[in-house]
Coordinates of C-alpha atoms in Angstrom, one line a residue:
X214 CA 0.0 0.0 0.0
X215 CA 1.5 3.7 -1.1
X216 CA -1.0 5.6 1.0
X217 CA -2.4 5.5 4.7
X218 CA -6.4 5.7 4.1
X219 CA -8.4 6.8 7.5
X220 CA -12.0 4.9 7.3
X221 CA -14.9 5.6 9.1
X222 CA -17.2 3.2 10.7
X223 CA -20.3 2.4 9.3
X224 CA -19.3 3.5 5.9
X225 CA -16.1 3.6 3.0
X226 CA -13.9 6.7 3.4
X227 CA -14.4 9.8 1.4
X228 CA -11.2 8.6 -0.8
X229 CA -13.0 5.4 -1.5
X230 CA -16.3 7.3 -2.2
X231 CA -14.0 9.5 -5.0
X232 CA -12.4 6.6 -6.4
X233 CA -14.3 3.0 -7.3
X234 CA -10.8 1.8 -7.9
X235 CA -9.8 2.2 -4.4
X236 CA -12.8 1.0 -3.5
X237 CA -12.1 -2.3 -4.7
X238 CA -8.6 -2.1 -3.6
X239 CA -9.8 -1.8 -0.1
X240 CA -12.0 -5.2 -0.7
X241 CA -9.4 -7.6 -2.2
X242 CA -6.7 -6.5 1.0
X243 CA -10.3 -7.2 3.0
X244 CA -10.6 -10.8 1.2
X245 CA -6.7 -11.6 1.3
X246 CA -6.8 -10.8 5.1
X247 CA -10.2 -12.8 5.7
X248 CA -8.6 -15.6 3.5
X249 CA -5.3 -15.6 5.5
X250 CA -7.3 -15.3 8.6
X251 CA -9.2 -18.5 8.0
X252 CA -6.3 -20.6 7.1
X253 CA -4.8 -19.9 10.5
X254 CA -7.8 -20.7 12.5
X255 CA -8.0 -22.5 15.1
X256 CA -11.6 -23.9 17.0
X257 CA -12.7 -22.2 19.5
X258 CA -11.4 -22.7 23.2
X259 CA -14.7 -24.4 24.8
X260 CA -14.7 -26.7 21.9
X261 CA -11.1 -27.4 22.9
X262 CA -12.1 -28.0 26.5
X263 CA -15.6 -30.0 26.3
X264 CA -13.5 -32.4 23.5
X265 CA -10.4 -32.8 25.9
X266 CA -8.6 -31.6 22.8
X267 CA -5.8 -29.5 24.4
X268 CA -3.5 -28.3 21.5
X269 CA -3.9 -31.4 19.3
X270 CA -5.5 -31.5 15.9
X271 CA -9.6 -32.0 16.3
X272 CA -10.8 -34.0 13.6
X273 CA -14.3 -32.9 11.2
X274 CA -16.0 -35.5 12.5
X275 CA -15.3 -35.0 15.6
X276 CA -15.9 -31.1 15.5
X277 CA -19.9 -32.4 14.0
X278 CA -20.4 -34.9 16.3
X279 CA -19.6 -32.4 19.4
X280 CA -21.7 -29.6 17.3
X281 CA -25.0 -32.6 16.8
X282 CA -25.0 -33.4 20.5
X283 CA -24.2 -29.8 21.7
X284 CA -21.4 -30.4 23.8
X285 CA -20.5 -27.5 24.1
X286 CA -23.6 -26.1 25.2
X287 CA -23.3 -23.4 22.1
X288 CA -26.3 -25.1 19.8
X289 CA -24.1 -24.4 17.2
X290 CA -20.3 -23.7 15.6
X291 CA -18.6 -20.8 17.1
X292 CA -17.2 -18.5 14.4
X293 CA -13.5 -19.7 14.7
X294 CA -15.3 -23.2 14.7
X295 CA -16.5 -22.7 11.1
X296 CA -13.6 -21.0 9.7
X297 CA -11.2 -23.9 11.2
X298 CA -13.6 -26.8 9.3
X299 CA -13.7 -24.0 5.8
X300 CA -10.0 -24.4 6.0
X301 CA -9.6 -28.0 5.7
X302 CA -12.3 -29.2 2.9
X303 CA -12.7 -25.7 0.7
X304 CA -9.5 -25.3 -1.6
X305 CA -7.3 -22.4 -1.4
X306 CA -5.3 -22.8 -4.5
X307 CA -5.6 -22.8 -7.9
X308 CA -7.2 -24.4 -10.5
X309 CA -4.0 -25.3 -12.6
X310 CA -3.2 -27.3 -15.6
X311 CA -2.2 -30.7 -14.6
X312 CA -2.4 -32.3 -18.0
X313 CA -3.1 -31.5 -21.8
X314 CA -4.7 -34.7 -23.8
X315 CA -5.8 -34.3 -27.2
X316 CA -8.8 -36.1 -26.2
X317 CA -11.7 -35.2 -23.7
X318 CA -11.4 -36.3 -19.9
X319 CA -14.6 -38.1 -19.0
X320 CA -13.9 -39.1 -15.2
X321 CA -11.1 -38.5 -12.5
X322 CA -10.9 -39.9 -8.8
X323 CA -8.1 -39.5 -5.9
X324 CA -6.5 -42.2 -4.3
X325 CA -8.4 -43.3 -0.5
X326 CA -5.0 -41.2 0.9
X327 CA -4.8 -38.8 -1.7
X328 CA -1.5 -39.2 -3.3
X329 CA -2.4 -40.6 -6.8
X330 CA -5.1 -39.0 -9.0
X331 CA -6.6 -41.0 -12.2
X332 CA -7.7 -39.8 -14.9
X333 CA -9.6 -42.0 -17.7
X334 CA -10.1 -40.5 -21.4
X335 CA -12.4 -40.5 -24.2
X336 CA -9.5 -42.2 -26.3
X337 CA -8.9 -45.0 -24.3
X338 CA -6.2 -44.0 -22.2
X339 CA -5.7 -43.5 -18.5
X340 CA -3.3 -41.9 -16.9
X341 CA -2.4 -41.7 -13.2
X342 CA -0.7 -38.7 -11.7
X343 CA 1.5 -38.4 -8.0
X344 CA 0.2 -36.0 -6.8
X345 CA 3.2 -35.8 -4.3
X346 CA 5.7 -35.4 -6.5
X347 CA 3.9 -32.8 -8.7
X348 CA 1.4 -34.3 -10.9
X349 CA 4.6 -36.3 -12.1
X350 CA 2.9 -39.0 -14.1
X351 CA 2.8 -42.2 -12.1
X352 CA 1.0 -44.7 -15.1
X353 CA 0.5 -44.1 -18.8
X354 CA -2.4 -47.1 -19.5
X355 CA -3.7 -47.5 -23.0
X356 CA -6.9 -49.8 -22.7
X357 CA -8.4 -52.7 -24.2
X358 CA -11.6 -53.2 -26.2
X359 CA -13.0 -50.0 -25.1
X360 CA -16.8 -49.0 -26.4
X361 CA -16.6 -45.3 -26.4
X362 CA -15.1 -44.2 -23.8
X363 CA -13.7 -44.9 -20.1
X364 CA -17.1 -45.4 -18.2
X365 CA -15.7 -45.9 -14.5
X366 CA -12.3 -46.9 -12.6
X367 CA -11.6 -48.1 -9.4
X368 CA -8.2 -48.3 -7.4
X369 CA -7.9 -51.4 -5.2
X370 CA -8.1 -50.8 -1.3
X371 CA -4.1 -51.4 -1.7
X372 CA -3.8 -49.0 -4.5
X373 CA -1.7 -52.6 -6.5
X374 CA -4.3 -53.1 -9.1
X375 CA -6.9 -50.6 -11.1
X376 CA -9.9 -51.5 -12.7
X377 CA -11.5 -49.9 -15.6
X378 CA -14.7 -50.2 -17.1
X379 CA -16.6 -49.3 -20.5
X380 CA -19.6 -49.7 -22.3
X381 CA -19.4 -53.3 -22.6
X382 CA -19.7 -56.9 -20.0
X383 CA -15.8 -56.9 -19.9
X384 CA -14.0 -55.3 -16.7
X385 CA -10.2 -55.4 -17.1
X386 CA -7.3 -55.5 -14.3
X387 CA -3.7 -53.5 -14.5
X388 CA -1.2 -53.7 -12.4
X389 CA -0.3 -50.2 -11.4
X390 CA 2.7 -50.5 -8.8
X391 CA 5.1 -52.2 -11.3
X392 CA 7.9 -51.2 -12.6
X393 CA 6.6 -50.0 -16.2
X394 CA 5.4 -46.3 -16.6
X395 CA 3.3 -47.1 -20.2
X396 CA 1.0 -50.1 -19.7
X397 CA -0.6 -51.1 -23.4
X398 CA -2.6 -53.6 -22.9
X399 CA -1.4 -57.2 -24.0
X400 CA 1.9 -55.9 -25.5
X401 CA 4.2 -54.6 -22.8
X402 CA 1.4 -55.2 -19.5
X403 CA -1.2 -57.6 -19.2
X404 CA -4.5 -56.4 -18.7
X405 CA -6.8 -59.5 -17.6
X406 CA -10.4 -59.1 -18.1
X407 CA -13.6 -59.9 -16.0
X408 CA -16.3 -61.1 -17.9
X409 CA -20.1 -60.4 -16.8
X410 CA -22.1 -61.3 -18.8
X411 CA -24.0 -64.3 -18.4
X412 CA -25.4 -67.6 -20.8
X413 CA -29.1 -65.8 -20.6
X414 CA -27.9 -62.6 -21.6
X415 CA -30.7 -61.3 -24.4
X416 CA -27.9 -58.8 -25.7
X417 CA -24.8 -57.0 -24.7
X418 CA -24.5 -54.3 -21.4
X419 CA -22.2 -51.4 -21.0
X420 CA -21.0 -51.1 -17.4
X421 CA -21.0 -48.1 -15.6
X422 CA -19.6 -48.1 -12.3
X423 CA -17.3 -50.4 -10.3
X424 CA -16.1 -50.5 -6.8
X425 CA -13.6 -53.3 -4.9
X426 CA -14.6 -54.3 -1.4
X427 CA -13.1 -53.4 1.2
X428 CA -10.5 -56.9 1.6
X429 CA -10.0 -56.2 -2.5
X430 CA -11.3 -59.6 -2.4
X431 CA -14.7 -59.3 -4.7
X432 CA -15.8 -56.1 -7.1
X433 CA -18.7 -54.8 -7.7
X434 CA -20.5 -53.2 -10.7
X435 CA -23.6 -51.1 -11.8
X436 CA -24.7 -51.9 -15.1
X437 CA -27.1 -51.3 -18.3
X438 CA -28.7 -54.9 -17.8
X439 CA -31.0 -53.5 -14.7
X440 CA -28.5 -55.2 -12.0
X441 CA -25.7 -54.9 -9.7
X442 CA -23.1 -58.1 -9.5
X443 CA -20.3 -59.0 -8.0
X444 CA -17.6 -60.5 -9.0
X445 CA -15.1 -63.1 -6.6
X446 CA -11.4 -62.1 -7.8
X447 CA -10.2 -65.6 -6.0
X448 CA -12.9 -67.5 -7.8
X449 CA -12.9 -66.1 -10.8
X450 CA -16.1 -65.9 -11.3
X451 CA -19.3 -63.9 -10.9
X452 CA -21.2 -65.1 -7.6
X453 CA -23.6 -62.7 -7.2
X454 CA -26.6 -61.0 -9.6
X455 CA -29.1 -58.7 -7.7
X456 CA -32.1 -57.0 -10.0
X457 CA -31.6 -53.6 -8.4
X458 CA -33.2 -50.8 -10.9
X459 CA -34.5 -50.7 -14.0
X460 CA -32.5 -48.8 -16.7

């Protein structure tokens, strides 16, 4: 700042009032200060004391669970409450360019801790990014048998294996910890495939969503055939087929 403005309470100064530009000056020091303010905040001391918190970090959920059974005795989230919760979920950088494809992204997912993000394109290609070692790319995947596009992936509960889905019966299985960055399926990196369909099938499904358990043991997918199944990695085979919505 050049200039020391006096402000009156109540109201902008009579240099803000002569100038818009100072005006809005005034506003983004404001919004810098309220931004910095929140990224430093702490909760409040009662919610420190009636969670037995002392200086230690205080967990969301935990913050919510005191607020839901008013612990506190407040009813509700103190000021530095809120602003110590904003800082943790609502993002205070960016957007920036982590990648340029020459074909359109169609869906994207972190990693359970964080560190990895995937990406899966309209071209048949996935990528995988470390987000810890800046957006250095982890996993270059070129699919197999795709039907338009990329339609869901899921990373295994060990982050080992990824699954990827499309517009078709077939799931298929890469390895995504070894030592090879580009993974083309069947040439340099094997990419097994599920199968789900079954005898009775009148016609082909796409697949649209996918999810391991939680032992990476079994996985489960939505589909266009109006069911969900599930799909036993160990017995290589699908054991289960539940009529679940109607397409």
């Amino acid at each position: 700042m050049c200039s020391k403005r006096k402000t009156c309470h109540g109201g902008p100064s009579q240099q803000e009032q002569d100038s818009p530009a100072v005006a809005n000056e005034v506003f983004v020091i404001d919004e810098e200060v309220s931004h910095l303010t929140r990224l430093k905040s702490e909760p409040s001391e009662r919610t420190r004391a009636c969670l037995h918190a002392g200086k230690s970090h205080i967990s969301t959920f935990k913050l919510l669970s005191s607020r839901e059974s008013n612990r506190s005795g407040f009813g509700r989230f103190s000021s530095a409450d809120c602003s110590y919760a904003l800082r943790k979920h609502l993002p205070v950088r960016g957007p920036w360019c982590v990648d340029n494809m020459d074909c359109a992204a169609y869906i994207s997912q972190f990693s359970s801790d964080g560190s990895l993000l995937i990406a899966g394109f309209r071209g048949g290609r996935i990528r995988i990014y470390n987000a810890d070692k800046k957006w250095k790319i982890h996993k270059d995947i070129t699919c197999k048998s795709l039907r338009w596009t990329v339609s869901d992936i899921a990373l295994s509960p060990d982050q080992q294996y990824l699954a990827y889905s499309s517009l078709s019966p077939t799931v298929h299985i890469v390895n995504v910890q070894n030592a090879l960055k580009q993974s083309h399926a069947n040439s340099t990196d094997i990419h097994e495939g599920l199968n789900f369909s079954a005898a009775d099938d009148e016609s082909s499904f796409g697949i649209f969503s996918i999810k391991f358990s939680k032992d990476g043991r079994e996985i489960a997918v939505g589909n266009s055939n109006e069911s969900i199944c599930i799909y036993d990695l160990g017995a290589n085979k699908v054991t289960e087929r539940i009529q679940a919505h109607v397409g």
